[in-house]
mmCIF file of C-alpha atoms and ligand atoms in Angstrom:
data_model
loop_
_atom_site.group_PDB
_atom_site.id
_atom_site.type_symbol
_atom_site.label_atom_id
_atom_site.label_comp_id
_atom_site.label_asym_id
_atom_site.label_seq_id
_atom_site.Cartn_x
_atom_site.Cartn_y
_atom_site.Cartn_z
ATOM 1 C CA MET A 78 24.057 2.980 -26.529
ATOM 2 C CA LYS A 79 27.889 1.235 -25.155
ATOM 3 C CA GLN A 80 29.408 3.553 -28.638
ATOM 4 C CA GLN A 81 28.100 6.858 -27.177
ATOM 5 C CA LEU A 82 29.076 6.076 -23.689
ATOM 6 C CA VAL A 83 32.229 5.043 -24.612
ATOM 7 C CA GLU A 84 33.009 8.700 -26.680
ATOM 8 C CA LYS A 85 31.927 10.427 -23.761
ATOM 9 C CA PHE A 86 34.276 8.135 -21.656
ATOM 10 C CA SER A 87 37.054 9.565 -23.802
ATOM 11 C CA LYS A 88 35.947 12.884 -23.518
ATOM 12 C CA VAL A 89 35.562 13.079 -19.665
ATOM 13 C CA PHE A 90 38.854 10.845 -19.055
ATOM 14 C CA GLY A 91 41.081 11.307 -21.962
ATOM 15 C CA ASP A 92 41.793 7.727 -24.524
ATOM 16 C CA LYS A 93 42.366 4.714 -22.381
ATOM 17 C CA LYS A 94 44.192 1.515 -23.463
ATOM 18 C CA ALA A 95 41.314 -0.715 -21.349
ATOM 19 C CA ILE A 96 37.659 0.450 -21.588
ATOM 20 C CA HIS A 97 35.292 -2.189 -20.811
ATOM 21 C CA THR A 98 31.435 -1.694 -20.408
ATOM 22 C CA PHE A 99 28.943 -2.828 -18.064
ATOM 23 C CA PHE A 100 24.828 -2.806 -17.738
ATOM 24 C CA ALA A 101 23.036 -3.662 -14.683
ATOM 25 C CA PRO A 102 18.950 -3.722 -14.534
ATOM 26 C CA GLY A 103 16.487 -1.617 -12.375
ATOM 27 C CA ARG A 104 13.414 -3.766 -10.912
ATOM 28 C CA VAL A 105 9.686 -3.656 -10.381
ATOM 29 C CA ASN A 106 7.952 -5.762 -7.851
ATOM 30 C CA LEU A 107 4.809 -7.212 -8.707
ATOM 31 C CA ILE A 108 3.947 -7.966 -5.660
ATOM 32 C CA GLY A 109 4.854 -8.817 -1.908
ATOM 33 C CA GLU A 110 5.575 -5.297 -0.670
ATOM 34 C CA HIS A 111 6.936 -4.680 3.112
ATOM 35 C CA THR A 112 7.623 -8.129 3.336
ATOM 36 C CA ASP A 113 11.417 -8.297 2.689
ATOM 37 C CA TYR A 114 12.173 -6.764 6.231
ATOM 38 C CA ASN A 115 9.886 -9.658 7.814
ATOM 39 C CA GLY A 116 10.707 -12.830 6.796
ATOM 40 C CA GLY A 117 8.513 -13.041 3.941
ATOM 41 C CA HIS A 118 8.218 -13.943 0.164
ATOM 42 C CA VAL A 119 8.613 -11.244 -2.282
ATOM 43 C CA PHE A 120 7.758 -11.320 -6.301
ATOM 44 C CA PRO A 121 10.067 -8.466 -8.259
ATOM 45 C CA CYS A 122 11.701 -9.129 -11.267
ATOM 46 C CA ALA A 123 14.483 -7.630 -13.370
ATOM 47 C CA LEU A 124 14.104 -4.765 -16.353
ATOM 48 C CA THR A 125 15.771 -3.731 -19.396
ATOM 49 C CA ILE A 126 16.356 -0.256 -18.417
ATOM 50 C CA GLY A 127 18.857 0.073 -15.860
ATOM 51 C CA THR A 128 22.479 1.317 -14.900
ATOM 52 C CA TYR A 129 25.695 1.377 -17.339
ATOM 53 C CA ALA A 130 29.070 1.847 -16.609
ATOM 54 C CA VAL A 131 32.106 2.358 -18.580
ATOM 55 C CA VAL A 132 35.004 1.727 -17.136
ATOM 56 C CA SER A 133 39.155 1.552 -17.012
ATOM 57 C CA LYS A 134 41.882 0.973 -13.895
ATOM 58 C CA ASN A 135 44.150 3.897 -13.766
ATOM 59 C CA GLU A 136 47.643 3.909 -12.312
ATOM 60 C CA ASP A 137 47.833 5.495 -9.133
ATOM 61 C CA ASN A 138 44.860 4.849 -6.038
ATOM 62 C CA THR A 139 41.971 7.567 -7.516
ATOM 63 C CA LEU A 140 38.575 7.085 -7.963
ATOM 64 C CA ARG A 141 37.515 9.336 -10.760
ATOM 65 C CA PHE A 142 33.757 8.921 -10.844
ATOM 66 C CA TYR A 143 31.455 10.938 -13.360
ATOM 67 C CA SER A 144 27.450 10.519 -13.983
ATOM 68 C CA LEU A 145 25.795 11.462 -17.535
ATOM 69 C CA ASN A 146 22.917 12.182 -15.069
ATOM 70 C CA PHE A 147 24.541 14.440 -12.941
ATOM 71 C CA GLU A 148 26.903 16.261 -15.184
ATOM 72 C CA GLU A 149 26.538 19.469 -12.765
ATOM 73 C CA CYS A 150 28.468 17.784 -10.563
ATOM 74 C CA GLY A 151 31.553 16.853 -12.899
ATOM 75 C CA VAL A 152 34.163 14.698 -11.909
ATOM 76 C CA ILE A 153 34.091 13.878 -8.204
ATOM 77 C CA THR A 154 37.408 12.619 -6.478
ATOM 78 C CA SER A 155 38.164 9.430 -3.743
ATOM 79 C CA SER A 156 40.896 7.423 -2.665
ATOM 80 C CA ILE A 157 40.450 3.873 -2.045
ATOM 81 C CA ASP A 158 42.093 4.216 0.784
ATOM 82 C CA ASP A 159 39.552 6.465 1.748
ATOM 83 C CA LEU A 160 36.310 4.730 1.854
ATOM 84 C CA VAL A 161 34.116 6.700 3.566
ATOM 85 C CA TYR A 162 30.631 8.545 3.666
ATOM 86 C CA LYS A 163 30.859 12.596 2.329
ATOM 87 C CA LYS A 164 27.989 14.398 1.908
ATOM 88 C CA GLU A 165 29.834 16.107 -0.770
ATOM 89 C CA ASP A 166 30.387 13.057 -2.670
ATOM 90 C CA ASP A 167 26.873 12.775 -3.480
ATOM 91 C CA TRP A 168 26.045 9.693 -5.705
ATOM 92 C CA THR A 169 29.354 8.251 -5.781
ATOM 93 C CA ASN A 170 28.784 7.108 -2.225
ATOM 94 C CA TYR A 171 26.453 4.496 -3.600
ATOM 95 C CA ALA A 172 29.836 3.269 -5.578
ATOM 96 C CA LYS A 173 31.841 3.592 -2.458
ATOM 97 C CA GLY A 174 29.496 2.112 -0.413
ATOM 98 C CA VAL A 175 30.077 -0.875 -2.285
ATOM 99 C CA MET A 176 33.639 -0.948 -2.509
ATOM 100 C CA TRP A 177 34.062 -0.223 1.168
ATOM 101 C CA ALA A 178 32.246 -3.219 1.543
ATOM 102 C CA MET A 179 33.855 -5.600 -0.642
ATOM 103 C CA LYS A 180 37.164 -4.604 1.017
ATOM 104 C CA ASN A 181 35.890 -5.386 4.156
ATOM 105 C CA ARG A 182 35.090 -9.049 2.848
ATOM 106 C CA GLY A 183 38.631 -9.310 1.525
ATOM 107 C CA PHE A 184 38.020 -8.219 -1.975
ATOM 108 C CA GLU A 185 40.568 -5.080 -2.080
ATOM 109 C CA MET A 186 41.563 -2.689 -5.538
ATOM 110 C CA ASN A 187 44.819 -3.120 -5.846
ATOM 111 C CA CYS A 188 44.369 0.280 -8.336
ATOM 112 C CA GLY A 189 42.221 2.790 -8.752
ATOM 113 C CA LEU A 190 39.504 3.245 -11.406
ATOM 114 C CA ASP A 191 37.837 5.916 -13.763
ATOM 115 C CA ILE A 192 34.259 5.347 -13.995
ATOM 116 C CA LEU A 193 31.671 6.824 -16.368
ATOM 117 C CA VAL A 194 27.879 6.395 -15.218
ATOM 118 C CA TYR A 195 24.774 7.088 -17.424
ATOM 119 C CA GLY A 196 21.547 5.419 -15.619
ATOM 120 C CA ASN A 197 18.081 5.189 -18.006
ATOM 121 C CA ILE A 198 15.879 4.477 -14.801
ATOM 122 C CA PRO A 199 13.989 7.512 -13.375
ATOM 123 C CA ASN A 200 15.318 8.610 -10.331
ATOM 124 C CA GLY A 201 13.549 8.525 -6.973
ATOM 125 C CA SER A 202 10.530 6.806 -8.576
ATOM 126 C CA GLY A 203 10.472 3.069 -6.890
ATOM 127 C CA LEU A 204 12.390 1.247 -9.533
ATOM 128 C CA SER A 205 15.595 0.876 -7.505
ATOM 129 C CA SER A 206 18.620 3.477 -9.451
ATOM 130 C CA SER A 207 20.632 3.186 -6.317
ATOM 131 C CA ALA A 208 20.308 -0.838 -5.846
ATOM 132 C CA SER A 209 21.418 -1.046 -9.747
ATOM 133 C CA LEU A 210 24.255 1.003 -9.132
ATOM 134 C CA GLU A 211 25.095 -0.709 -6.255
ATOM 135 C CA VAL A 212 24.732 -3.991 -7.856
ATOM 136 C CA LEU A 213 26.421 -2.725 -11.042
ATOM 137 C CA THR A 214 29.783 -1.367 -8.775
ATOM 138 C CA GLY A 215 29.929 -5.013 -7.283
ATOM 139 C CA TYR A 216 29.507 -6.379 -10.684
ATOM 140 C CA VAL A 217 32.150 -4.391 -12.312
ATOM 141 C CA LEU A 218 34.948 -5.093 -9.085
ATOM 142 C CA LYS A 219 34.108 -8.467 -9.575
ATOM 143 C CA GLU A 220 34.938 -8.728 -13.173
ATOM 144 C CA LEU A 221 38.253 -5.803 -12.935
ATOM 145 C CA PHE A 222 39.780 -8.000 -10.072
ATOM 146 C CA GLY A 223 38.820 -11.153 -10.804
ATOM 147 C CA PHE A 224 37.211 -11.588 -7.391
ATOM 148 C CA GLU A 225 35.309 -14.874 -6.780
ATOM 149 C CA VAL A 226 32.056 -13.822 -5.661
ATOM 150 C CA SER A 227 28.471 -15.054 -6.116
ATOM 151 C CA LEU A 228 25.774 -12.987 -7.013
ATOM 152 C CA THR A 229 23.768 -13.339 -4.124
ATOM 153 C CA ASP A 230 26.963 -12.205 -2.295
ATOM 154 C CA LEU A 231 27.172 -9.209 -4.599
ATOM 155 C CA ALA A 232 23.145 -8.275 -3.581
ATOM 156 C CA LEU A 233 24.274 -8.833 0.362
ATOM 157 C CA ILE A 234 26.720 -6.471 0.013
ATOM 158 C CA GLY A 235 24.817 -4.255 -2.088
ATOM 159 C CA GLN A 236 22.579 -3.986 0.534
ATOM 160 C CA GLU A 237 24.994 -3.785 3.585
ATOM 161 C CA ALA A 238 26.272 -0.455 1.335
ATOM 162 C CA GLU A 239 22.687 0.710 1.809
ATOM 163 C CA ASN A 240 22.440 -0.214 5.394
ATOM 164 C CA LYS A 241 25.441 0.742 6.894
ATOM 165 C CA PHE A 242 27.281 2.870 4.675
ATOM 166 C CA ILE A 243 24.349 4.681 3.435
ATOM 167 C CA GLY A 244 22.064 4.159 6.232
ATOM 168 C CA VAL A 245 18.611 3.363 4.828
ATOM 169 C CA ASN A 246 17.706 0.131 6.562
ATOM 170 C CA CYS A 247 16.523 -1.713 2.954
ATOM 171 C CA GLY A 248 15.891 -5.419 2.746
ATOM 172 C CA ILE A 249 17.173 -7.758 0.221
ATOM 173 C CA MET A 250 14.715 -7.705 -2.270
ATOM 174 C CA ASP A 251 15.629 -4.705 -4.426
ATOM 175 C CA GLN A 252 19.708 -5.626 -4.914
ATOM 176 C CA PHE A 253 18.444 -9.301 -5.167
ATOM 177 C CA ALA A 254 16.196 -9.163 -8.108
ATOM 178 C CA ILE A 255 18.855 -7.063 -9.842
ATOM 179 C CA ALA A 256 21.550 -9.751 -9.320
ATOM 180 C CA MET A 257 19.353 -12.331 -9.789
ATOM 181 C CA GLY A 258 17.715 -10.849 -12.609
ATOM 182 C CA ASN A 259 16.442 -12.889 -15.574
ATOM 183 C CA GLU A 260 14.898 -12.183 -18.957
ATOM 184 C CA GLY A 261 11.298 -13.224 -19.006
ATOM 185 C CA HIS A 262 11.371 -14.334 -15.289
ATOM 186 C CA ALA A 263 10.088 -13.076 -12.115
ATOM 187 C CA ILE A 264 11.562 -13.692 -8.935
ATOM 188 C CA PHE A 265 9.761 -15.765 -6.070
ATOM 189 C CA LEU A 266 12.529 -14.981 -3.091
ATOM 190 C CA ASP A 267 11.580 -16.355 0.562
ATOM 191 C CA THR A 268 13.996 -13.494 2.463
ATOM 192 C CA ALA A 269 14.553 -15.425 5.161
ATOM 193 C CA THR A 270 16.577 -18.513 4.087
ATOM 194 C CA LEU A 271 17.560 -16.487 0.704
ATOM 195 C CA SER A 272 15.813 -19.477 -1.699
ATOM 196 C CA TYR A 273 14.570 -18.253 -4.582
ATOM 197 C CA GLU A 274 12.292 -19.613 -7.817
ATOM 198 C CA TYR A 275 12.619 -18.355 -11.396
ATOM 199 C CA ALA A 276 8.512 -18.310 -12.305
ATOM 200 C CA PRO A 277 7.929 -17.174 -16.368
ATOM 201 C CA VAL A 278 6.125 -14.263 -16.940
ATOM 202 C CA ASP A 279 4.769 -15.189 -19.884
ATOM 203 C CA LEU A 280 2.139 -12.418 -20.806
ATOM 204 C CA LYS A 281 1.324 -12.626 -24.349
ATOM 205 C CA GLY A 282 -1.904 -10.513 -24.658
ATOM 206 C CA GLU A 283 -0.881 -8.250 -21.945
ATOM 207 C CA LYS A 284 1.653 -5.641 -20.851
ATOM 208 C CA ILE A 285 3.109 -4.369 -17.666
ATOM 209 C CA VAL A 286 2.840 -0.700 -17.464
ATOM 210 C CA ILE A 287 4.520 1.064 -14.302
ATOM 211 C CA MET A 288 3.044 4.514 -14.316
ATOM 212 C CA ASN A 289 5.689 6.934 -12.233
ATOM 213 C CA THR A 290 3.445 9.440 -10.000
ATOM 214 C CA ASN A 291 6.545 12.266 -10.054
ATOM 215 C CA LYS A 292 6.036 12.808 -6.438
ATOM 216 C CA LYS A 293 9.498 11.948 -5.072
ATOM 217 C CA ARG A 294 9.826 10.113 -1.579
ATOM 218 C CA GLY A 295 10.880 13.107 0.421
ATOM 219 C CA LEU A 296 10.122 11.896 4.016
ATOM 220 C CA GLY A 297 10.020 8.162 2.349
ATOM 221 C CA ASP A 298 13.230 7.167 4.037
ATOM 222 C CA SER A 299 12.561 8.071 7.669
ATOM 223 C CA LYS A 300 8.407 6.329 7.303
ATOM 224 C CA TYR A 301 10.362 3.399 6.060
ATOM 225 C CA ASN A 302 12.582 2.824 9.199
ATOM 226 C CA GLU A 303 8.977 3.788 11.507
ATOM 227 C CA ARG A 304 7.187 0.700 9.403
ATOM 228 C CA ARG A 305 10.239 -1.751 9.800
ATOM 229 C CA SER A 306 10.171 -0.309 13.999
ATOM 230 C CA GLU A 307 6.588 -1.205 14.326
ATOM 231 C CA CYS A 308 7.117 -4.584 12.602
ATOM 232 C CA GLU A 309 9.855 -5.379 14.758
ATOM 233 C CA GLU A 310 7.986 -4.480 17.898
ATOM 234 C CA ALA A 311 4.545 -6.471 17.127
ATOM 235 C CA LEU A 312 6.619 -9.204 16.523
ATOM 236 C CA SER A 313 8.319 -9.184 19.762
ATOM 237 C CA GLU A 314 4.766 -8.631 21.344
ATOM 238 C CA LEU A 315 3.709 -11.838 19.462
ATOM 239 C CA GLN A 316 6.431 -13.962 20.438
ATOM 240 C CA THR A 317 4.994 -13.880 24.112
ATOM 241 C CA GLU A 318 2.814 -16.466 23.083
ATOM 242 C CA VAL A 319 3.967 -18.034 19.787
ATOM 243 C CA LYS A 320 7.283 -19.367 18.881
ATOM 244 C CA ILE A 321 8.387 -17.213 15.764
ATOM 245 C CA ASN A 322 10.955 -16.119 14.277
ATOM 246 C CA SER A 323 9.488 -13.561 11.841
ATOM 247 C CA LEU A 324 6.400 -12.629 10.989
ATOM 248 C CA GLY A 325 6.343 -14.363 7.963
ATOM 249 C CA GLU A 326 6.081 -17.309 9.837
ATOM 250 C CA LEU A 327 2.751 -17.077 10.573
ATOM 251 C CA THR A 328 -0.888 -17.734 8.504
ATOM 252 C CA GLU A 329 -3.420 -15.295 8.965
ATOM 253 C CA GLU A 330 -5.279 -18.313 10.640
ATOM 254 C CA GLN A 331 -2.449 -18.057 13.091
ATOM 255 C CA PHE A 332 -2.038 -14.069 12.908
ATOM 256 C CA GLU A 333 -6.031 -13.844 14.170
ATOM 257 C CA ALA A 334 -5.242 -16.085 17.147
ATOM 258 C CA HIS A 335 -2.476 -14.435 18.567
ATOM 259 C CA LYS A 336 -3.145 -10.540 17.094
ATOM 260 C CA MET A 337 -4.505 -9.130 20.799
ATOM 261 C CA ALA A 338 -0.751 -9.870 22.512
ATOM 262 C CA ILE A 339 -0.201 -6.473 20.131
ATOM 263 C CA LYS A 340 -0.896 -3.977 22.133
ATOM 264 C CA SER A 341 -1.662 -1.385 19.537
ATOM 265 C CA ASP A 342 -4.155 -0.660 16.847
ATOM 266 C CA VAL A 343 -1.201 1.222 14.691
ATOM 267 C CA ARG A 344 1.165 -2.033 15.626
ATOM 268 C CA ARG A 345 -1.666 -4.658 14.431
ATOM 269 C CA LYS A 346 -2.258 -3.290 11.443
ATOM 270 C CA ARG A 347 1.105 -3.089 10.081
ATOM 271 C CA ALA A 348 2.090 -7.050 11.168
ATOM 272 C CA LYS A 349 -1.472 -7.496 9.307
ATOM 273 C CA HIS A 350 -0.185 -6.620 6.085
ATOM 274 C CA ALA A 351 3.254 -8.241 6.605
ATOM 275 C CA VAL A 352 1.357 -11.818 7.461
ATOM 276 C CA TYR A 353 -1.674 -11.255 4.693
ATOM 277 C CA GLU A 354 1.143 -9.688 2.020
ATOM 278 C CA ASN A 355 3.126 -12.692 2.461
ATOM 279 C CA GLN A 356 0.386 -15.270 2.276
ATOM 280 C CA ARG A 357 -0.940 -13.195 -1.165
ATOM 281 C CA THR A 358 2.200 -13.264 -2.795
ATOM 282 C CA ILE A 359 2.258 -17.368 -2.449
ATOM 283 C CA LYS A 360 -1.079 -16.779 -3.398
ATOM 284 C CA ALA A 361 -0.475 -15.006 -6.935
ATOM 285 C CA VAL A 362 2.787 -16.931 -7.411
ATOM 286 C CA ASP A 363 0.628 -20.159 -7.514
ATOM 287 C CA ALA A 364 -2.088 -18.222 -9.611
ATOM 288 C CA LEU A 365 0.453 -17.401 -12.036
ATOM 289 C CA LYS A 366 1.938 -21.111 -12.516
ATOM 290 C CA ALA A 367 -1.980 -21.979 -12.865
ATOM 291 C CA ASN A 368 -1.903 -19.444 -15.862
ATOM 292 C CA ASN A 369 -4.686 -17.681 -13.814
ATOM 293 C CA LEU A 370 -3.789 -14.056 -14.473
ATOM 294 C CA GLU A 371 -7.194 -13.080 -13.330
ATOM 295 C CA LEU A 372 -6.612 -14.008 -10.112
ATOM 296 C CA PHE A 373 -2.901 -12.842 -10.130
ATOM 297 C CA GLY A 374 -4.641 -8.989 -10.645
ATOM 298 C CA LYS A 375 -7.114 -9.581 -7.962
ATOM 299 C CA LEU A 376 -4.376 -10.051 -5.662
ATOM 300 C CA MET A 377 -2.449 -6.859 -6.463
ATOM 301 C CA ILE A 378 -5.602 -4.825 -5.569
ATOM 302 C CA ALA A 379 -5.982 -6.818 -2.161
ATOM 303 C CA SER A 380 -2.223 -5.630 -1.901
ATOM 304 C CA HIS A 381 -2.564 -2.134 -2.941
ATOM 305 C CA ASP A 382 -5.625 -1.482 -0.198
ATOM 306 C CA SER A 383 -3.704 -3.338 2.168
ATOM 307 C CA LEU A 384 -0.641 -0.811 1.712
ATOM 308 C CA ARG A 385 -3.139 2.089 1.643
ATOM 309 C CA ASP A 386 -5.329 0.777 4.457
ATOM 310 C CA ASP A 387 -2.944 -1.096 7.113
ATOM 311 C CA TYR A 388 0.371 -0.422 6.460
ATOM 312 C CA GLU A 389 -0.394 3.417 5.475
ATOM 313 C CA VAL A 390 2.307 3.564 3.001
ATOM 314 C CA THR A 391 0.776 5.187 -0.143
ATOM 315 C CA GLY A 392 -0.379 8.334 -0.118
ATOM 316 C CA LEU A 393 -2.901 10.667 -2.377
ATOM 317 C CA GLU A 394 -0.660 10.476 -5.561
ATOM 318 C CA LEU A 395 -0.411 6.243 -5.797
ATOM 319 C CA ASP A 396 -4.164 5.854 -4.740
ATOM 320 C CA THR A 397 -5.054 8.585 -7.069
ATOM 321 C CA ILE A 398 -3.147 6.646 -9.806
ATOM 322 C CA VAL A 399 -3.949 3.008 -8.990
ATOM 323 C CA ALA A 400 -7.724 3.812 -8.538
ATOM 324 C CA ALA A 401 -7.594 5.676 -11.920
ATOM 325 C CA ALA A 402 -5.878 2.564 -13.683
ATOM 326 C CA LEU A 403 -8.431 0.088 -11.828
ATOM 327 C CA GLU A 404 -11.543 2.065 -13.614
ATOM 328 C CA GLN A 405 -9.774 1.451 -17.242
ATOM 329 C CA PRO A 406 -11.164 -1.203 -19.611
ATOM 330 C CA GLY A 407 -8.837 -4.162 -20.006
ATOM 331 C CA VAL A 408 -6.700 -3.606 -17.000
ATOM 332 C CA ILE A 409 -5.912 -6.600 -15.235
ATOM 333 C CA GLY A 410 -4.526 -5.154 -11.794
ATOM 334 C CA ALA A 411 -2.651 -2.216 -10.321
ATOM 335 C CA ARG A 412 -0.537 -1.658 -7.159
ATOM 336 C CA MET A 413 2.436 0.643 -5.915
ATOM 337 C CA THR A 414 5.535 -1.051 -5.826
ATOM 338 C CA GLY A 415 8.644 -0.507 -3.854
ATOM 339 C CA ALA A 416 8.579 1.668 -0.788
ATOM 340 C CA GLY A 417 5.394 3.618 -1.417
ATOM 341 C CA PHE A 418 5.281 7.238 -0.058
ATOM 342 C CA GLY A 419 4.929 8.229 -4.064
ATOM 343 C CA GLY A 420 6.946 6.429 -6.580
ATOM 344 C CA CYS A 421 5.838 4.330 -9.164
ATOM 345 C CA ALA A 422 2.601 1.906 -9.629
ATOM 346 C CA VAL A 423 2.695 -1.433 -11.682
ATOM 347 C CA SER A 424 -0.182 -2.459 -13.721
ATOM 348 C CA ILE A 425 -1.126 -5.323 -16.154
ATOM 349 C CA VAL A 426 -2.671 -4.163 -19.131
ATOM 350 C CA ASN A 427 -4.362 -5.902 -22.146
ATOM 351 C CA ASN A 428 -1.907 -5.256 -24.975
ATOM 352 C CA ASP A 429 -5.307 -3.062 -27.009
ATOM 353 C CA ALA A 430 -5.837 -1.356 -24.449
ATOM 354 C CA VAL A 431 -2.519 0.285 -23.694
ATOM 355 C CA ASP A 432 -2.615 3.699 -25.245
ATOM 356 C CA ALA A 433 -5.918 4.438 -24.012
ATOM 357 C CA PHE A 434 -5.255 3.260 -20.542
ATOM 358 C CA ILE A 435 -1.863 5.665 -20.504
ATOM 359 C CA GLU A 436 -4.049 8.470 -21.962
ATOM 360 C CA ASN A 437 -6.988 8.223 -19.490
ATOM 361 C CA VAL A 438 -4.899 7.435 -16.330
ATOM 362 C CA GLY A 439 -2.386 10.170 -17.025
ATOM 363 C CA ALA A 440 -5.583 12.894 -17.850
ATOM 364 C CA ALA A 441 -7.533 11.608 -14.419
ATOM 365 C CA TYR A 442 -4.612 12.216 -12.764
ATOM 366 C CA LYS A 443 -3.372 15.508 -14.209
ATOM 367 C CA GLU A 444 -6.606 16.572 -13.031
ATOM 368 C CA LYS A 445 -6.833 15.870 -9.621
ATOM 369 C CA ILE A 446 -2.806 16.028 -8.930
ATOM 370 C CA GLY A 447 -1.819 18.952 -11.078
ATOM 371 C CA TYR A 448 1.265 17.528 -12.459
ATOM 372 C CA GLU A 449 1.668 14.951 -15.110
ATOM 373 C CA ALA A 450 2.546 11.312 -14.534
ATOM 374 C CA ASP A 451 5.237 9.435 -16.678
ATOM 375 C CA PHE A 452 4.493 5.852 -17.629
ATOM 376 C CA TYR A 453 6.647 2.988 -19.425
ATOM 377 C CA VAL A 454 5.802 -0.049 -21.191
ATOM 378 C CA VAL A 455 8.675 -2.261 -19.855
ATOM 379 C CA GLU A 456 10.024 -5.563 -20.558
ATOM 380 C CA ILE A 457 11.412 -8.291 -17.868
ATOM 381 C CA GLY A 458 15.122 -8.149 -18.851
ATOM 382 C CA GLY A 459 18.504 -10.243 -17.200
ATOM 383 C CA GLY A 460 20.693 -9.368 -14.171
ATOM 384 C CA PRO A 461 24.147 -7.709 -14.317
ATOM 385 C CA ARG A 462 26.131 -8.325 -17.398
ATOM 386 C CA THR A 463 29.373 -7.208 -19.399
ATOM 387 C CA LEU A 464 28.547 -5.278 -22.649
HETATM 388 C C1 GLA B 71 12.678 -0.685 -0.360
HETATM 389 C C2 GLA B 71 13.372 -1.633 0.025
HETATM 390 C C3 GLA B 71 13.089 -2.871 0.028
HETATM 391 C C4 GLA B 71 11.826 -2.914 0.335
HETATM 392 C C5 GLA B 71 10.544 -2.442 -0.217
HETATM 393 C C6 GLA B 71 9.079 -2.469 0.312
HETATM 394 O O1 GLA B 71 12.208 -0.738 -1.965
HETATM 395 O O2 GLA B 71 14.391 -1.087 -0.698
HETATM 396 O O3 GLA B 71 13.866 -3.971 0.749
HETATM 397 O O4 GLA B 71 11.446 -3.141 1.139
HETATM 398 O O5 GLA B 71 11.210 -1.021 -0.262
HETATM 399 O O6 GLA B 71 8.904 -4.110 -0.241
#
């Protein structure tokens, strides 16, 4: 892979003296959905698929970007002195956003870069191809310019770029899962404090199978922001009765005792999801530690039900694929993953059942939805690195 990318780099940018190659993973969230902006817990892991960058410093102040995933865009050029969002700069805005956020923190580049990017995470599938590019960019700058910035800060910088430069109000989960990725482990992160713990996901007889509905998120971003504000409003209604800073501070019992402070049914359902999902995530990590995969699977299923009925972020495609998955022999659990409204679902399946699972779920999905789903049997990989 590295050799091929370096050859391609030379074709696009010519031969350079010092060429460096870097990688940052994608992520999948096992449980804890739409809890990260509610001060709750999440349990994602980094994947072995991700985004590669081949980079060389240049002698002017120019940034030259080329993506093997968007070859039709050609070389996109910007100046390091003009880091502003431009629609025509397309995918490079994610990288520019990170450079902008780093500059704001005093990490300023003293020359331009030629950057070739290639990603093997399917775009728009909810496996965080954009957060992967963001963390990758931060890591490239850290390594090439010797900036002293921690991996946690790279996650925060990526989130800041996404929030303030791109304009998507995401939480910290994706960038954190990518920046802090650890082979064979999922990350149990408390988003209120950013304290975290690595939990081994030691699947001997099972595989993680990701199911891509191939339904693009479309209106997802505006619905995402809508869910955030519904939760914020529910929180301020609850704060008239209880002293809390976030929905993640409530147990199920406390929520039930005070839920009528929330004046609309819709907002009450949204808050219920945030509270119960957070508690489910805590229980799921305990179950995994106790080697109780069956309970972990049941909690995954309950998570999907809550995202479908109370949070209303699933939709026909995700519901169809998860329902088909749960009918198969050898499935331990399945749920949508990421923001929802399309994208991917994640399942845990017994090794011997994986082939039939993919065939049967694929057929059932095509029959109902009319187009194909894709399946990836994934491994949990490490964080950003130099290759
Ligand atoms: C997207 C966001 C994350 C998180 C999930 C939902 O992936 O980027 O911050 O909110 O949706 O859990």
